Amino acid sequence: MSGVAYTHGRAARFYVPLMLQAFSQSLTYPLVGSITSHGPDGVAALTAFSLGQVIQFMIGALGGGLIMTGMVFAKTREGLASFCRLNAIMMGVLLVAQALVCVHPVDTFIFGHLLNLSPHLAEIARRTTLFGVVMQAGFFLRNVPLVLLFNAYASFEANLATVARIALTFAFAVAFPRIGWVGPDWGLFALTVPVLLEWLMSAAFAAKYRRRLASGEGASVWEQFRFSVPLSFGGGLLAVSPFMTAAFVGMAENATEMLAIHYVTLGIANPVSYAALRMQAVSIQFPPEWKGDRRLLGFAVVAGLLLGCVPLAFSTPVLGNWYYGGCQNIPRHILGTTRLVSFIYAFICVIHAVRGRVEGLAALAKRPSAVMSGQIAYFVALVLTLAVTFAVGMPGWAMAVTAIYVSPIAATVATYAWLAAVPYRP
């Protein structure tokens, strides 16, 4: 599979819009947190709202391999048509699954017993998951135009749609608390409408690239499905990870405060981590040009270090106290611990950027099983780390941080090891 010849400049021009897109779209969640946590239930509502989102993303992640599948196969009209059908089928199945999770008695078991939420908070989490079906549909609909834009190296145009999404979300985050529209329901509204705007704008930008696609042999829906399944299965395991983390942290001492620290710091760490993982797309679009070509690896390390400056900035007293204490309503007595966790997360981006690079190589080699092996390693390492740290009596926040570091390292090592048997040959 050939791509555009690599230079650091070309890689940067392609990656920076993707990085900004991933960062900004993930940033919408902490922005909306300010709407949710200023309702009558305070930070407890944010925890329940976040857990409802975890369930939604866990289900949606079962389609997490679709964009990478499209980047590999949807390069002709026929290949795109098969991809569109696959995307629609998976969207329908997973939206129904998300709705069924909220039906009694399944909802009681998941939100009440498994997540150990009080009846009131369990209802907040259930409602967030149920009405999140609309936002989930927006994410799936966005897959097709994103694939078209990425395959055309039009990452800047993809970013424009996300800029509109973040701008509208920011406007909601500023306006809603001032007019009293606060709490989890308004928080979900403030997330959903901008996602639909992003989809419509992406579709408009991608229309010209769809028309330019040439006819040619394209993989069938079944062939693309078989490629996507290992990626989606592994993505599902990754999505279960926050669920498992919350379950373990919820059993620790001072569980409510520990979960609050965990979620508000992830609100900063996750955007930069997702931005680092966009190295997958860069790796697909700029394949190695010779055996041992590791120029993109160096690029990934530098990008990860730069992205780590964001959580580092939020660990400082001025910015950290303003954001975590003022915007996210974290109690003063745990502000110091919250800033410490943000400091620790400053180094996670390098790991995710390197991981994204090797997962892109696996996709290029059409070996999704290598990616899945890494994701299985991620999940196993996360659960084992949580179990061990819980057994030795670590504080809840430290359990989460340790597991979140160990698991992507395990994923990267496992994927590299799997690929080593049959290296990628351009």
Coordinates of C-alpha atoms in Angstrom, one line a residue:
M1 CA 0.0 0.0 0.0
S2 CA 1.5 3.3 -1.0
G3 CA 1.1 6.7 0.5
V4 CA 2.5 10.2 0.1
A5 CA 6.3 10.4 0.7
Y6 CA 7.0 11.2 4.3
T7 CA 8.6 14.4 5.5
H8 CA 8.2 15.9 9.0
G9 CA 6.4 18.9 7.5
R10 CA 3.9 16.8 5.6
A11 CA 3.2 14.6 8.7
A12 CA 2.8 17.7 10.8
R13 CA 0.4 19.4 8.4
F14 CA -1.7 16.2 8.3
Y15 CA -1.5 15.5 12.0
V16 CA -2.0 18.9 13.6
P17 CA -5.6 19.3 12.4
L18 CA -6.3 15.7 13.5
M19 CA -4.7 16.4 16.9
L20 CA -6.8 19.6 17.3
Q21 CA -9.9 17.7 16.3
A22 CA -9.4 14.9 18.8
F23 CA -8.4 17.3 21.5
S24 CA -11.2 19.7 21.0
Q25 CA -14.0 17.1 20.6
S26 CA -12.8 15.4 23.8
L27 CA -12.6 18.8 25.5
T28 CA -16.4 19.1 25.1
Y29 CA -16.9 16.7 28.0
P30 CA -15.2 18.7 30.7
L31 CA -16.9 21.8 29.4
V32 CA -20.3 20.2 29.8
G33 CA -19.2 19.0 33.2
S34 CA -19.5 22.6 34.4
I35 CA -23.2 22.5 33.4
T36 CA -23.8 19.1 35.1
S37 CA -22.0 19.8 38.3
H38 CA -23.7 23.1 39.0
G39 CA -27.1 21.4 39.2
P40 CA -28.8 20.6 42.5
D41 CA -26.9 17.4 43.0
G42 CA -23.5 19.0 42.6
V43 CA -20.4 16.9 41.7
A44 CA -22.3 13.7 42.5
A45 CA -24.5 14.3 39.4
L46 CA -21.3 14.7 37.4
T47 CA -20.2 11.2 38.6
A48 CA -23.5 9.6 37.6
F49 CA -23.6 11.5 34.3
S50 CA -20.0 10.4 33.5
L51 CA -20.9 6.8 34.3
G52 CA -23.9 7.0 31.9
Q53 CA -21.5 8.2 29.3
V54 CA -19.1 5.4 30.0
I55 CA -21.9 2.9 29.3
Q56 CA -22.7 4.7 26.1
F57 CA -19.1 4.8 24.9
M58 CA -18.6 1.2 25.9
I59 CA -21.4 0.2 23.5
G60 CA -20.3 2.7 20.8
A61 CA -16.7 1.4 20.9
L62 CA -17.9 -1.9 19.5
G63 CA -17.9 0.0 16.2
G64 CA -14.6 1.6 17.1
G65 CA -12.8 -0.1 14.2
L66 CA -15.0 1.4 11.5
I67 CA -12.9 4.5 10.8
M68 CA -9.7 2.5 10.4
T69 CA -11.6 0.0 8.3
G70 CA -12.8 2.8 6.0
M71 CA -9.3 4.3 5.7
V72 CA -8.1 1.0 4.4
F73 CA -11.0 -0.1 2.2
A74 CA -13.2 2.8 1.2
K75 CA -10.9 4.2 -1.5
T76 CA -13.2 3.4 -4.5
R77 CA -16.9 4.0 -5.0
E78 CA -17.6 0.3 -4.6
G79 CA -15.5 0.1 -1.4
L80 CA -17.2 3.2 0.0
A81 CA -20.6 1.7 -0.8
S82 CA -19.8 -1.4 1.2
F83 CA -18.4 0.6 4.0
C84 CA -21.5 2.7 4.2
R85 CA -23.7 -0.4 4.4
L86 CA -21.5 -1.9 7.1
N87 CA -21.6 1.4 9.1
A88 CA -25.4 1.6 8.9
I89 CA -25.8 -2.0 10.0
M90 CA -23.5 -1.6 13.0
M91 CA -25.2 1.7 13.9
G92 CA -28.6 0.1 14.0
V93 CA -27.6 -2.9 16.1
L94 CA -25.6 -0.9 18.6
L95 CA -28.3 1.9 19.0
V96 CA -30.8 -0.8 19.9
A97 CA -28.4 -2.4 22.3
Q98 CA -27.9 1.0 24.0
A99 CA -31.6 1.5 24.4
L100 CA -32.1 -2.1 25.8
V101 CA -29.5 -1.4 28.5
C102 CA -31.9 1.1 30.0
V103 CA -34.9 -1.3 30.2
H104 CA -35.9 -2.7 33.6
P105 CA -34.5 -4.9 35.2
V106 CA -31.2 -4.6 33.2
D107 CA -30.9 -1.0 34.2
T108 CA -31.3 -1.8 37.9
F109 CA -28.5 -4.4 37.7
I110 CA -26.1 -2.2 35.8
F111 CA -26.6 1.2 37.4
G112 CA -27.7 0.2 40.8
H113 CA -25.9 -3.1 41.7
L114 CA -22.8 -3.1 39.4
L115 CA -22.0 0.6 39.6
N116 CA -23.3 0.9 43.2
L117 CA -25.2 4.1 42.6
S118 CA -28.0 5.3 44.8
P119 CA -31.5 5.1 43.2
H120 CA -31.5 8.8 42.4
L121 CA -28.0 8.8 40.9
A122 CA -28.7 5.5 39.1
E123 CA -31.7 7.2 37.4
I124 CA -29.4 10.1 36.2
A125 CA -27.0 7.6 34.7
R126 CA -29.8 5.6 33.1
R127 CA -31.4 8.7 31.5
T128 CA -28.0 9.8 30.3
T129 CA -27.4 6.5 28.5
L130 CA -31.0 6.3 27.1
F131 CA -31.1 9.8 25.6
G132 CA -27.5 9.5 24.6
V133 CA -28.8 7.3 21.7
V134 CA -29.2 10.5 19.6
M135 CA -25.5 11.6 20.2
Q136 CA -24.4 8.0 19.5
A137 CA -26.2 8.1 16.1
G138 CA -24.4 11.3 15.3
F139 CA -21.0 9.7 15.9
F140 CA -21.8 6.8 13.6
L141 CA -23.2 9.1 10.8
R142 CA -20.0 11.1 11.1
N143 CA -17.9 8.0 10.3
V144 CA -18.5 8.2 6.5
P145 CA -17.5 11.8 5.9
L146 CA -14.5 11.5 8.2
V147 CA -13.2 8.5 6.2
L148 CA -13.6 10.5 3.0
L149 CA -11.8 13.5 4.4
F150 CA -8.9 11.5 6.0
N151 CA -8.4 9.5 2.8
A152 CA -8.2 12.7 0.8
Y153 CA -5.6 14.2 3.3
A154 CA -8.2 16.8 4.1
S155 CA -7.7 16.8 7.8
F156 CA -8.0 20.6 8.0
E157 CA -11.5 20.5 6.7
A158 CA -12.4 17.7 9.1
N159 CA -11.0 20.0 11.8
L160 CA -13.2 22.9 10.8
A161 CA -16.3 20.9 11.6
T162 CA -15.0 20.0 15.0
V163 CA -14.1 23.7 15.7
A164 CA -17.7 24.5 15.1
R165 CA -18.7 21.7 17.5
I166 CA -16.4 22.9 20.2
A167 CA -17.4 26.5 19.7
L168 CA -21.1 25.7 20.1
T169 CA -20.4 23.5 23.1
F170 CA -18.4 26.3 24.7
A171 CA -21.2 28.7 24.1
F172 CA -23.6 26.4 25.8
A173 CA -21.2 25.9 28.7
V174 CA -21.0 29.6 29.3
A175 CA -24.7 30.5 28.7
F176 CA -26.6 27.6 30.3
P177 CA -25.4 28.1 33.9
R178 CA -26.1 31.8 33.7
I179 CA -29.7 31.2 32.8
G180 CA -30.2 28.3 35.2
W181 CA -30.1 25.5 32.6
V182 CA -28.0 23.2 34.7
G183 CA -27.9 19.5 35.6
P184 CA -27.3 16.3 33.6
D185 CA -30.2 16.7 31.2
W186 CA -29.0 20.0 30.0
G187 CA -25.5 18.7 30.0
L188 CA -26.5 15.9 27.6
F189 CA -28.3 18.5 25.4
A190 CA -25.2 20.6 25.3
L191 CA -23.2 17.6 24.0
T192 CA -25.7 16.2 21.5
V193 CA -26.6 19.3 19.4
P194 CA -23.0 20.2 18.6
V195 CA -22.3 16.6 17.5
L196 CA -25.1 16.7 15.0
L197 CA -23.7 20.1 13.7
E198 CA -20.3 18.5 13.3
W199 CA -21.8 15.6 11.3
L200 CA -23.7 17.9 8.9
M201 CA -20.6 20.1 8.3
S202 CA -18.3 17.1 7.8
A203 CA -20.8 15.7 5.3
A204 CA -20.9 19.0 3.4
F205 CA -17.1 19.2 3.2
A206 CA -16.8 15.5 2.2
A207 CA -19.3 15.7 -0.7
K208 CA -16.7 16.8 -3.3
Y209 CA -14.3 14.0 -2.3
R210 CA -17.1 11.4 -2.6
R211 CA -17.8 12.6 -6.2
R212 CA -14.1 12.3 -7.1
L213 CA -13.9 8.6 -6.1
A214 CA -13.1 6.4 -9.1
S215 CA -14.8 3.1 -9.8
G216 CA -12.9 0.0 -9.1
E217 CA -12.7 -3.2 -7.2
G218 CA -13.9 -2.8 -3.6
A219 CA -14.0 -5.2 -0.7
S220 CA -17.5 -6.6 0.2
V221 CA -19.4 -5.8 3.4
W222 CA -18.5 -9.2 4.8
E223 CA -14.7 -8.7 4.0
Q224 CA -14.8 -5.3 5.7
F225 CA -16.7 -6.7 8.6
R226 CA -14.2 -9.4 9.2
F227 CA -11.4 -6.7 9.2
S228 CA -13.4 -4.5 11.6
V229 CA -14.4 -7.2 14.1
P230 CA -11.0 -7.6 15.8
L231 CA -10.6 -3.9 16.0
S232 CA -14.2 -3.4 17.3
F233 CA -13.9 -6.3 19.8
G234 CA -10.7 -4.8 21.1
G235 CA -12.3 -1.3 21.2
G236 CA -15.1 -2.8 23.2
L237 CA -12.6 -4.1 25.7
L238 CA -11.0 -0.6 25.9
A239 CA -14.4 0.9 26.5
V240 CA -15.0 -1.5 29.4
S241 CA -11.8 -0.2 31.0
P242 CA -13.3 3.0 32.4
F243 CA -16.2 0.9 33.7
M244 CA -13.8 -1.4 35.4
T245 CA -11.8 1.4 36.8
A246 CA -14.9 3.1 38.2
A247 CA -16.0 -0.2 39.8
F248 CA -12.6 -0.6 41.6
V249 CA -12.3 3.0 42.6
G250 CA -15.9 2.9 43.9
M251 CA -14.9 0.3 46.4
A252 CA -12.0 2.3 47.8
E253 CA -12.1 4.5 50.9
N254 CA -13.8 7.9 50.3
A255 CA -15.2 6.6 47.0
T256 CA -17.2 9.7 46.0
E257 CA -14.2 11.9 46.3
M258 CA -11.9 9.4 44.6
L259 CA -14.3 9.1 41.7
A260 CA -14.6 12.9 41.4
I261 CA -10.8 13.2 41.2
H262 CA -10.6 10.4 38.7
Y263 CA -13.2 11.9 36.4
V264 CA -12.2 15.6 36.4
T265 CA -8.5 14.8 35.8
L266 CA -9.5 12.4 33.0
G267 CA -11.4 15.3 31.5
I268 CA -8.0 16.9 30.8
A269 CA -6.0 13.7 30.2
N270 CA -8.4 12.0 27.8
P271 CA -8.5 14.8 25.2
V272 CA -4.7 14.9 24.9
S273 CA -4.5 11.1 24.9
Y274 CA -7.1 10.8 22.1
A275 CA -5.1 13.5 20.2
A276 CA -2.0 11.4 20.6
L277 CA -3.8 8.2 19.4
R278 CA -4.6 10.1 16.1
M279 CA -1.1 9.0 15.2
Q280 CA -2.9 5.9 13.9
A281 CA -4.2 7.9 10.9
V282 CA -0.8 9.5 10.3
S283 CA 0.8 6.0 10.3
I284 CA -1.7 4.8 7.7
Q285 CA -1.3 7.8 5.4
F286 CA 2.5 7.8 5.6
P287 CA 3.7 4.2 5.5
P288 CA 7.3 3.3 6.1
E289 CA 9.4 3.8 2.9
W290 CA 12.1 1.3 3.8
K291 CA 12.8 -1.4 6.3
G292 CA 13.6 0.1 9.6
D293 CA 12.1 3.5 8.7
R294 CA 11.4 5.0 12.2
R295 CA 11.1 8.7 11.3
L296 CA 7.4 8.6 12.3
L297 CA 8.3 7.1 15.7
G298 CA 10.5 10.1 16.5
F299 CA 7.7 12.4 15.3
A300 CA 5.2 10.5 17.7
V301 CA 7.5 10.9 20.7
V302 CA 7.9 14.7 20.1
A303 CA 4.1 15.1 19.6
G304 CA 3.4 13.2 22.8
L305 CA 5.8 15.4 24.8
L306 CA 4.1 18.6 23.4
L307 CA 0.6 17.3 24.2
G308 CA 1.7 16.5 27.7
C309 CA 2.2 20.2 28.4
V310 CA -1.6 20.5 28.7
P311 CA -2.2 18.4 31.8
L312 CA 1.1 19.8 33.1
A313 CA -0.4 23.3 32.9
F314 CA -3.5 22.3 34.7
S315 CA -1.3 21.0 37.6
T316 CA -0.2 24.5 38.4
P317 CA -2.0 26.3 41.3
V318 CA -3.3 29.2 39.2
L319 CA -4.9 27.2 36.4
G320 CA -5.6 24.1 38.3
N321 CA -7.4 25.8 41.2
W322 CA -9.4 27.9 38.7
Y323 CA -10.5 24.9 36.6
Y324 CA -10.8 22.1 39.1
G325 CA -12.1 24.2 42.0
G326 CA -14.1 26.9 40.2
C327 CA -15.3 25.3 37.0
Q328 CA -15.6 21.7 38.1
N329 CA -16.7 22.4 41.7
I330 CA -14.1 20.1 43.3
P331 CA -13.9 20.6 47.1
R332 CA -11.0 22.6 48.3
H333 CA -9.5 19.9 50.5
I334 CA -8.8 17.6 47.5
L335 CA -7.6 20.2 45.1
G336 CA -4.0 19.5 45.9
T337 CA -4.4 15.8 45.1
T338 CA -6.3 16.6 41.9
R339 CA -3.5 18.8 40.7
L340 CA -1.0 16.1 41.5
V341 CA -2.9 13.6 39.4
S342 CA -3.0 16.1 36.5
F343 CA 0.8 16.4 36.8
I344 CA 1.3 12.7 36.6
Y345 CA -0.9 12.5 33.5
A346 CA 1.5 14.9 31.7
F347 CA 3.6 11.9 30.5
I348 CA 0.8 9.6 29.3
C349 CA 0.6 11.1 25.8
V350 CA 4.0 9.8 24.7
I351 CA 2.8 6.2 25.3
H352 CA -0.4 6.7 23.4
A353 CA 1.3 8.4 20.5
V354 CA 3.8 5.5 20.1
R355 CA 0.9 3.1 20.5
G356 CA -1.1 4.9 17.8
R357 CA 1.9 4.6 15.4
V358 CA 2.2 0.8 15.8
E359 CA -1.6 0.3 15.5
G360 CA -1.5 2.2 12.2
L361 CA 1.3 -0.1 11.0
A362 CA -0.9 -3.1 11.9
A363 CA -3.8 -1.7 9.9
L364 CA -1.6 -1.1 6.9
A365 CA -0.5 -4.7 7.0
K366 CA -4.2 -5.7 7.3
R367 CA -3.5 -7.5 10.5
P368 CA -6.3 -6.2 12.9
S369 CA -5.5 -9.2 15.1
A370 CA -2.3 -7.5 16.1
V371 CA -4.3 -4.4 17.2
M372 CA -6.8 -6.7 19.0
S373 CA -4.0 -8.5 20.8
G374 CA -2.7 -5.1 22.1
Q375 CA -6.2 -4.2 23.3
I376 CA -6.7 -7.5 25.1
A377 CA -3.3 -6.8 26.8
Y378 CA -4.6 -3.4 27.7
F379 CA -7.7 -4.7 29.4
V380 CA -5.9 -7.5 31.2
A381 CA -3.2 -5.3 32.5
L382 CA -5.7 -2.7 33.6
V383 CA -7.8 -5.2 35.6
L384 CA -4.7 -6.9 37.1
T385 CA -3.3 -3.6 38.1
L386 CA -6.5 -2.4 39.7
A387 CA -6.9 -5.7 41.6
V388 CA -3.3 -5.5 42.9
T389 CA -3.4 -1.9 43.9
F390 CA -6.8 -2.3 45.6
A391 CA -5.4 -5.3 47.5
V392 CA -2.4 -3.4 48.8
G393 CA -4.7 -0.5 50.0
M394 CA -3.7 2.3 47.5
P395 CA -6.0 5.4 47.5
G396 CA -8.6 5.3 44.7
W397 CA -7.0 8.0 42.7
A398 CA -3.6 6.2 42.8
M399 CA -5.2 2.9 41.7
A400 CA -6.7 4.6 38.7
V401 CA -3.5 6.5 37.7
T402 CA -1.3 3.4 38.0
A403 CA -3.7 1.3 35.9
I404 CA -4.1 4.0 33.2
Y405 CA -0.3 4.1 32.8
V406 CA 0.4 0.3 32.9
S407 CA -2.3 -0.7 30.4
P408 CA -1.3 1.3 27.3
I409 CA 2.3 0.2 27.8
A410 CA 1.1 -3.4 27.8
A411 CA -1.0 -2.7 24.7
T412 CA 2.0 -1.2 22.8
V413 CA 4.4 -4.0 23.7
A414 CA 1.8 -6.7 22.8
T415 CA 1.1 -5.1 19.4
Y416 CA 4.8 -4.7 18.6
A417 CA 5.4 -8.3 19.6
W418 CA 2.6 -9.6 17.4
L419 CA 3.8 -7.6 14.4
A420 CA 7.4 -8.7 14.8
A421 CA 6.6 -12.2 13.4
V422 CA 5.6 -10.7 10.1
P423 CA 6.9 -7.1 9.8
Y424 CA 5.2 -4.6 7.5
R425 CA 6.7 -4.4 4.0
P426 CA 5.8 -1.3 1.9

